[in-house]
Coordinates of C-alpha atoms and ligand atoms in Angstrom, one line a residue:
M17 CA -80.3 -39.6 65.2
R18 CA -82.2 -41.1 62.5
Y19 CA -85.5 -40.2 61.5
N20 CA -88.0 -42.8 62.5
L21 CA -91.7 -41.9 61.3
L22 CA -93.0 -43.6 64.6
D23 CA -91.3 -41.1 66.6
T24 CA -93.2 -38.2 64.6
T25 CA -95.5 -36.1 66.3
G26 CA -98.0 -33.8 64.8
L27 CA -98.2 -35.2 61.3
I28 CA -100.6 -32.7 60.2
K29 CA -103.8 -33.2 58.2
T30 CA -104.2 -30.5 55.8
P31 CA -107.9 -29.3 54.9
R32 CA -108.9 -30.2 51.5
P33 CA -108.1 -26.9 49.5
V34 CA -110.4 -25.1 47.7
A35 CA -110.4 -26.6 43.7
A36 CA -108.3 -24.6 41.4
E37 CA -110.2 -23.3 38.3
P38 CA -109.4 -25.1 34.8
I39 CA -107.2 -23.0 32.8
A40 CA -109.5 -21.3 30.1
T41 CA -108.2 -22.9 26.9
T42 CA -109.9 -22.4 23.7
R43 CA -108.8 -26.0 22.1
Q44 CA -110.2 -29.1 23.2
P45 CA -108.1 -32.2 22.8
Q46 CA -108.4 -33.8 19.4
P47 CA -108.3 -37.1 18.3
V48 CA -105.0 -38.7 19.0
G49 CA -103.0 -38.2 15.6
P50 CA -100.3 -40.7 14.2
E51 CA -97.7 -41.7 16.8
M52 CA -94.4 -40.0 16.9
I53 CA -91.7 -42.6 16.1
D54 CA -88.1 -41.5 16.0
P55 CA -85.5 -42.5 13.7
F56 CA -84.7 -45.8 15.7
G57 CA -88.1 -46.6 16.0
R58 CA -88.9 -45.7 19.3
A59 CA -92.5 -44.5 19.7
I60 CA -92.5 -41.4 21.9
T61 CA -95.2 -41.9 24.3
Y62 CA -93.9 -40.0 27.6
L63 CA -93.6 -36.1 28.1
R64 CA -91.5 -34.9 30.8
V65 CA -92.0 -31.3 31.4
S66 CA -90.1 -28.8 33.6
V67 CA -92.5 -26.3 34.9
T68 CA -90.0 -24.3 36.8
D69 CA -86.0 -23.8 36.8
R70 CA -86.4 -22.6 40.7
C71 CA -86.6 -24.7 43.7
D72 CA -86.8 -24.3 47.4
F73 CA -83.7 -26.6 48.1
R74 CA -80.1 -26.5 46.8
C75 CA -78.9 -30.0 46.6
V76 CA -75.5 -30.3 46.4
Y77 CA -75.2 -32.6 43.4
C78 CA -77.7 -30.7 41.4
M79 CA -77.3 -26.9 42.0
A80 CA -74.7 -24.4 43.1
E81 CA -75.6 -22.5 46.2
D82 CA -75.8 -19.2 43.9
M83 CA -77.9 -20.5 41.0
T84 CA -79.1 -17.8 38.8
F85 CA -82.2 -18.6 37.4
L86 CA -84.4 -17.7 34.6
P87 CA -86.2 -14.1 34.5
K88 CA -89.7 -14.9 35.0
R89 CA -90.6 -13.2 31.6
D90 CA -88.6 -15.6 29.7
L91 CA -91.0 -18.6 31.1
L92 CA -94.0 -20.1 29.3
T93 CA -97.2 -19.2 30.8
L94 CA -99.5 -21.8 32.8
E95 CA -101.7 -21.5 29.2
E96 CA -98.9 -22.0 27.2
L97 CA -97.7 -25.0 29.0
D98 CA -101.1 -26.1 28.6
R99 CA -101.6 -25.9 25.2
L100 CA -97.9 -27.5 24.5
A101 CA -98.7 -30.6 26.9
T102 CA -101.7 -30.8 24.9
A103 CA -100.4 -31.0 21.6
F104 CA -98.1 -33.7 22.6
V105 CA -101.1 -35.4 24.1
E106 CA -102.8 -35.4 20.5
K107 CA -99.4 -36.7 19.1
G108 CA -99.6 -39.7 20.9
V109 CA -97.8 -39.3 24.7
K110 CA -99.8 -41.2 27.2
K111 CA -97.6 -40.3 30.2
L112 CA -97.1 -37.0 31.6
R113 CA -94.7 -36.0 34.5
L114 CA -94.4 -32.4 35.6
T115 CA -91.0 -31.6 37.2
G116 CA -88.6 -29.1 37.5
G117 CA -86.9 -27.4 39.6
E118 CA -89.4 -27.9 42.2
P119 CA -92.5 -28.1 40.2
L120 CA -94.7 -27.4 43.4
V121 CA -93.2 -23.8 43.9
R122 CA -94.8 -22.4 40.6
K123 CA -97.2 -20.1 41.5
N124 CA -100.9 -21.6 40.7
I125 CA -99.4 -24.7 39.6
M126 CA -102.6 -26.5 40.7
H127 CA -104.6 -24.6 38.0
L128 CA -102.3 -26.5 35.4
I129 CA -102.5 -29.7 37.0
R130 CA -106.3 -29.5 37.4
S131 CA -106.3 -28.3 33.5
L132 CA -104.3 -31.2 32.5
S133 CA -106.5 -33.8 34.5
R134 CA -109.0 -33.3 31.6
H135 CA -107.0 -35.7 29.7
L136 CA -107.2 -38.1 32.0
D137 CA -111.0 -38.1 32.3
S138 CA -111.1 -37.9 28.3
G139 CA -108.9 -41.2 28.6
A140 CA -106.4 -39.5 25.7
L141 CA -103.6 -39.6 28.9
Q142 CA -103.1 -42.7 31.0
E143 CA -101.2 -41.4 33.6
L144 CA -100.5 -37.6 35.1
T145 CA -97.7 -37.6 37.7
L146 CA -95.0 -35.4 39.0
T147 CA -91.5 -35.5 40.5
T148 CA -91.2 -33.7 43.8
N149 CA -88.6 -32.9 46.5
G150 CA -91.9 -33.3 48.9
S151 CA -91.6 -30.0 50.7
Q152 CA -94.9 -28.7 49.5
L153 CA -97.0 -31.9 50.0
T154 CA -98.8 -31.3 52.9
R155 CA -100.1 -28.4 51.3
F156 CA -101.0 -30.0 47.8
A157 CA -101.4 -33.5 48.4
S158 CA -105.3 -34.0 48.5
E159 CA -105.6 -31.6 45.6
L160 CA -103.1 -33.9 43.3
A161 CA -105.3 -36.9 44.3
D162 CA -108.4 -35.3 43.4
C163 CA -106.9 -34.4 39.9
G164 CA -106.3 -37.8 39.3
V165 CA -102.5 -38.1 40.5
K166 CA -102.3 -41.7 41.5
R167 CA -98.5 -42.0 41.7
L168 CA -95.6 -39.5 42.7
N169 CA -92.0 -39.7 42.9
V170 CA -90.6 -38.1 46.0
S171 CA -86.5 -37.5 46.0
L172 CA -84.9 -38.2 49.4
D173 CA -81.3 -38.9 49.8
T174 CA -81.2 -39.6 53.7
L175 CA -83.0 -40.2 56.7
D176 CA -80.9 -38.4 59.1
P177 CA -82.2 -34.8 59.4
D178 CA -78.5 -33.3 59.8
K179 CA -77.3 -35.2 56.6
F180 CA -80.3 -33.9 54.9
R181 CA -80.0 -30.3 55.6
E182 CA -76.3 -31.1 54.6
I183 CA -77.2 -32.5 51.1
T184 CA -80.4 -30.0 50.4
R185 CA -78.7 -27.0 52.0
W186 CA -82.0 -25.4 52.5
G187 CA -84.3 -28.6 53.4
E188 CA -86.2 -30.0 56.5
L189 CA -86.5 -33.7 56.6
D190 CA -89.4 -33.3 58.9
Q191 CA -91.4 -31.2 56.3
V192 CA -90.7 -33.7 53.7
M193 CA -91.7 -36.6 55.9
K194 CA -95.0 -35.3 56.6
G195 CA -95.4 -34.4 52.7
I196 CA -95.3 -38.3 52.2
R197 CA -97.4 -39.0 54.7
A198 CA -100.0 -36.5 53.7
A199 CA -99.7 -38.0 50.2
Q200 CA -100.1 -41.5 51.2
D201 CA -103.0 -40.5 53.2
A202 CA -104.5 -39.1 50.3
G203 CA -104.2 -42.6 48.4
I204 CA -101.1 -41.4 46.2
H205 CA -98.8 -44.2 45.9
I206 CA -95.3 -43.2 46.7
K207 CA -92.0 -44.2 44.8
L208 CA -88.8 -42.6 46.9
N209 CA -85.8 -41.6 44.6
A210 CA -82.1 -41.4 46.3
V211 CA -79.2 -40.5 44.4
A212 CA -76.4 -42.8 45.6
L213 CA -73.6 -41.0 46.9
K214 CA -70.1 -42.5 47.8
G215 CA -69.2 -41.3 51.3
F216 CA -72.7 -39.8 51.6
N217 CA -75.4 -42.4 51.8
D218 CA -73.9 -45.4 50.9
A219 CA -73.7 -47.1 54.2
E220 CA -77.5 -46.0 55.0
I221 CA -78.7 -47.6 51.4
P222 CA -80.3 -50.7 53.0
S223 CA -81.8 -49.2 56.1
M224 CA -83.6 -46.5 53.6
I225 CA -84.8 -49.3 51.6
E226 CA -86.2 -51.5 54.6
W227 CA -88.0 -48.0 55.9
A228 CA -89.4 -47.5 52.5
H229 CA -90.7 -51.0 52.1
G230 CA -92.0 -51.2 55.3
E231 CA -94.2 -48.0 54.6
G232 CA -95.1 -49.6 51.4
M233 CA -93.1 -47.3 49.0
D234 CA -91.0 -48.6 46.0
F235 CA -87.5 -47.3 46.0
T236 CA -85.4 -46.3 43.5
L237 CA -81.4 -45.8 43.5
I238 CA -80.1 -43.0 40.7
E239 CA -76.5 -42.8 39.7
T240 CA -75.4 -39.1 39.8
M241 CA -75.0 -37.6 36.2
P242 CA -72.6 -35.0 34.9
M243 CA -75.2 -32.1 34.3
G244 CA -74.2 -28.6 34.9
E245 CA -71.6 -26.9 37.0
I246 CA -71.9 -27.3 40.9
D247 CA -69.6 -26.4 43.7
E248 CA -67.8 -29.8 43.9
D249 CA -66.1 -32.3 41.8
R250 CA -68.8 -35.2 41.1
T251 CA -66.3 -37.8 40.8
D252 CA -65.8 -37.6 44.5
R253 CA -69.1 -38.7 45.2
Y254 CA -70.0 -40.8 42.0
L255 CA -70.8 -44.4 43.2
P256 CA -71.6 -47.1 40.5
L257 CA -74.8 -48.9 41.1
S258 CA -73.5 -52.3 39.6
Q259 CA -71.3 -52.2 43.3
V260 CA -74.5 -51.3 45.2
R261 CA -76.4 -54.2 43.7
T262 CA -73.5 -56.7 44.5
D263 CA -73.2 -55.3 47.8
L264 CA -77.2 -55.5 48.5
S265 CA -77.1 -59.1 47.0
E266 CA -74.8 -60.4 49.6
R267 CA -77.4 -59.2 52.3
W268 CA -80.7 -60.2 50.6
T269 CA -82.1 -62.1 47.6
L270 CA -82.5 -59.7 44.6
D271 CA -85.1 -61.1 42.0
D272 CA -85.0 -59.3 38.6
I273 CA -88.6 -58.7 37.9
P274 CA -90.1 -57.3 34.7
F275 CA -91.8 -54.3 36.6
K276 CA -92.1 -51.1 34.3
T277 CA -93.3 -47.7 35.3
G278 CA -92.6 -46.0 32.0
G279 CA -89.3 -44.9 32.8
P280 CA -85.6 -46.3 32.4
A281 CA -85.5 -47.8 35.9
R282 CA -84.8 -51.6 36.1
Y283 CA -86.2 -53.5 38.9
V284 CA -85.7 -56.2 41.5
E285 CA -87.7 -57.7 44.2
I286 CA -86.1 -58.4 47.5
A287 CA -87.4 -61.3 48.9
E288 CA -86.5 -60.6 52.4
T289 CA -88.5 -57.2 52.7
G290 CA -91.2 -58.1 50.1
G291 CA -90.6 -54.6 48.2
R292 CA -89.4 -53.4 44.9
L293 CA -86.4 -51.6 44.5
G294 CA -85.3 -49.6 41.0
F295 CA -82.1 -49.0 39.6
I296 CA -81.4 -46.2 37.3
T297 CA -77.9 -46.7 35.6
P298 CA -77.1 -43.9 33.0
M299 CA -73.5 -44.4 33.6
T300 CA -72.8 -48.4 34.0
H301 CA -75.7 -49.4 32.1
N302 CA -76.7 -47.6 29.0
F303 CA -80.7 -47.7 28.8
C304 CA -81.3 -45.6 25.8
E305 CA -82.0 -48.1 23.6
S306 CA -85.8 -48.6 24.9
C307 CA -86.0 -45.1 25.3
N308 CA -89.7 -43.4 24.8
R309 CA -89.4 -40.0 26.5
V310 CA -88.4 -36.2 25.9
R311 CA -88.3 -33.7 28.0
V312 CA -89.4 -29.9 27.5
T313 CA -88.1 -27.0 29.9
C314 CA -90.3 -24.1 31.1
T315 CA -89.3 -21.8 28.4
G316 CA -90.5 -24.3 25.7
T317 CA -87.3 -25.7 24.6
L318 CA -87.7 -29.7 23.6
F319 CA -84.7 -31.9 24.5
M320 CA -84.8 -34.9 22.8
C321 CA -82.2 -36.8 24.9
L322 CA -81.3 -35.8 28.7
G323 CA -77.8 -36.5 28.1
Q324 CA -77.1 -34.2 24.5
E325 CA -77.2 -30.7 23.8
D326 CA -79.2 -30.9 20.7
A327 CA -82.8 -29.2 21.3
A328 CA -85.6 -27.7 19.8
D329 CA -87.2 -24.2 20.3
L330 CA -91.2 -24.8 20.6
R331 CA -91.8 -21.2 22.4
A332 CA -91.5 -19.3 18.7
P333 CA -94.0 -21.9 16.9
L334 CA -96.3 -22.1 20.2
R335 CA -96.5 -18.1 19.9
A336 CA -96.5 -17.5 16.3
S337 CA -100.2 -18.6 15.7
E338 CA -103.1 -19.5 17.6
G339 CA -103.5 -23.0 15.7
N340 CA -101.3 -25.6 16.5
E341 CA -100.1 -26.5 13.0
L342 CA -96.4 -24.5 13.1
L343 CA -96.2 -26.3 16.5
S344 CA -97.0 -29.9 15.6
H345 CA -94.3 -29.5 12.7
A346 CA -91.5 -28.2 14.7
I347 CA -92.1 -31.3 17.4
D348 CA -92.4 -33.5 14.1
E349 CA -88.8 -32.2 13.0
A350 CA -87.6 -32.8 16.6
I351 CA -88.3 -36.2 17.0
G352 CA -87.0 -37.1 13.4
R353 CA -83.4 -36.2 15.0
K354 CA -83.9 -37.8 18.3
P355 CA -80.2 -39.4 18.8
K356 CA -79.6 -43.0 19.6
G357 CA -78.2 -42.2 23.0
H358 CA -76.2 -40.1 25.6
D359 CA -72.8 -39.5 25.9
F360 CA -72.1 -39.0 29.8
I361 CA -68.9 -39.5 31.0
I362 CA -67.6 -39.2 34.6
D363 CA -63.9 -39.5 35.1
R364 CA -61.0 -37.6 36.6
A365 CA -59.6 -36.7 33.3
T366 CA -63.2 -34.9 32.2
K367 CA -63.0 -31.8 34.3
R368 CA -66.0 -30.3 32.7
P369 CA -70.0 -31.9 32.9
S370 CA -70.9 -33.8 29.9
V371 CA -73.8 -31.8 29.7
S372 CA -73.5 -28.1 30.6
R373 CA -77.0 -27.6 31.7
H374 CA -78.1 -28.3 35.3
M375 CA -80.8 -31.3 36.1
S376 CA -83.0 -28.5 37.4
V377 CA -83.5 -27.5 33.8
T378 CA -84.8 -30.3 32.3
G379 CA -85.7 -32.4 35.7
G380 CA -86.0 -35.6 36.3
Ligands
SAM408 N1 -87.5 -30.9 42.6 C1 -87.8 -32.0 42.2 C2 -87.0 -33.1 42.9 O1 -85.9 -33.4 43.5 O2 -87.5 -34.5 43.0 C3 -87.8 -32.4 40.7 C4 -86.4 -32.0 40.0 S1 -84.9 -33.1 40.3 C5 -83.9 -32.1 39.3 C6 -85.5 -34.7 39.7 C7 -84.2 -35.8 39.9 O3 -83.0 -35.5 39.6 C8 -84.2 -35.8 42.0 O4 -84.6 -37.2 42.3 C9 -82.8 -35.5 42.0 O5 -82.2 -36.2 42.7 C10 -82.0 -35.9 40.6 N2 -81.0 -35.3 40.1 C11 -80.9 -33.8 40.2 N3 -79.5 -33.4 39.9 C12 -78.9 -34.9 39.4 C13 -77.8 -35.6 38.8 N4 -76.8 -34.7 38.8 N5 -77.6 -37.0 39.1 C14 -78.5 -37.5 39.0 N6 -79.7 -37.2 39.3 C15 -80.0 -36.0 39.6
SF4_409 FE1 -84.0 -28.9 43.9 FE2 -84.6 -31.3 43.0 FE3 -82.5 -30.1 42.3 FE4 -83.0 -30.8 45.0 S1 -82.7 -32.3 43.1 S2 -82.0 -28.7 44.1 S3 -84.9 -30.9 45.1 S4 -84.5 -29.5 41.6

């Protein structure tokens, strides 16, 4: 049976949680310095921080079931993550997205979010946001809103509870639906992200779009990317979004619109539903020319491109001194070698993933 929000009873109202104390950081944000410009003239204004590689789901396209996670001692502390993100804000980052793994399973994550929200208050940061699987939102939605989080990306690949369990291995659709409703009740705008998977959710895509638009949510489709070894062959599931778009065009009127959220999605408006549909097409349409982002992992490794192995260690300079000079220098040096684009390939001849790390290391 399909999941229908109208059938859902018991959409619980969470009590407003007690606000977390801000992290005691000795450094206040400094005046914003010169922009980070990469060798291709792109200004880097968007940082994604993966705060944990752990997750309470095991989505089949993302992780193997028996994933080995990093030992806790290798992770940056919340104070170090704060210092690192703050250094980027001082260097011109305007948009900060926390991701994972599942960011909301990191212990005391609200301390970090509360602390980072000071950059919204100061105006240095324009947006603080998260990508989440939604499983913890009933618990955290109102506090996130209180910290100035205005938008969330929630990943949802199906509205069918059985299929949801199949794709996430460990997830419960009802829990996520309650989380989405809690976030909406807290005034947070939700964008749903779905990975398009052949033979899994292709037939369901139109009804998911109709449902999301009916609930006032944007909807974005993502092509599966060859990142990390998983338990199945990704070629079996790969569904080019050019094909999905063609199919949707036969049903609806899709108008290209210049709408941007700072990410790589290209948007259309669907006349019949009145909502926005985004396409993230790393495989069929390279979006690298407008790339404005870099990603840092929970161990302080900076990846200048999601689809390349080259990385810079920021943990050593972060820990080497209390000041940020070494860190700032390491960031500049890394931005100076940001590549032009990625090398993703999905075909039957390429048996190994293009990038050996899983998406849960750098986050989406
Ligand atoms: N756990 C959170 C979530 O699921 O939203 C945040 C991290 S998750 C790695 C971020 C996004 O990456 C999700 O939307 C997920 O569907 C997507 N993703 C994971 N593995 C992927 C892959 N191999 N190709 C394309 N998208 C992937
Ligand atoms: Fe967890 Fe997100 Fe990966 Fe699913 S996609 S396993 S929710 S990190």
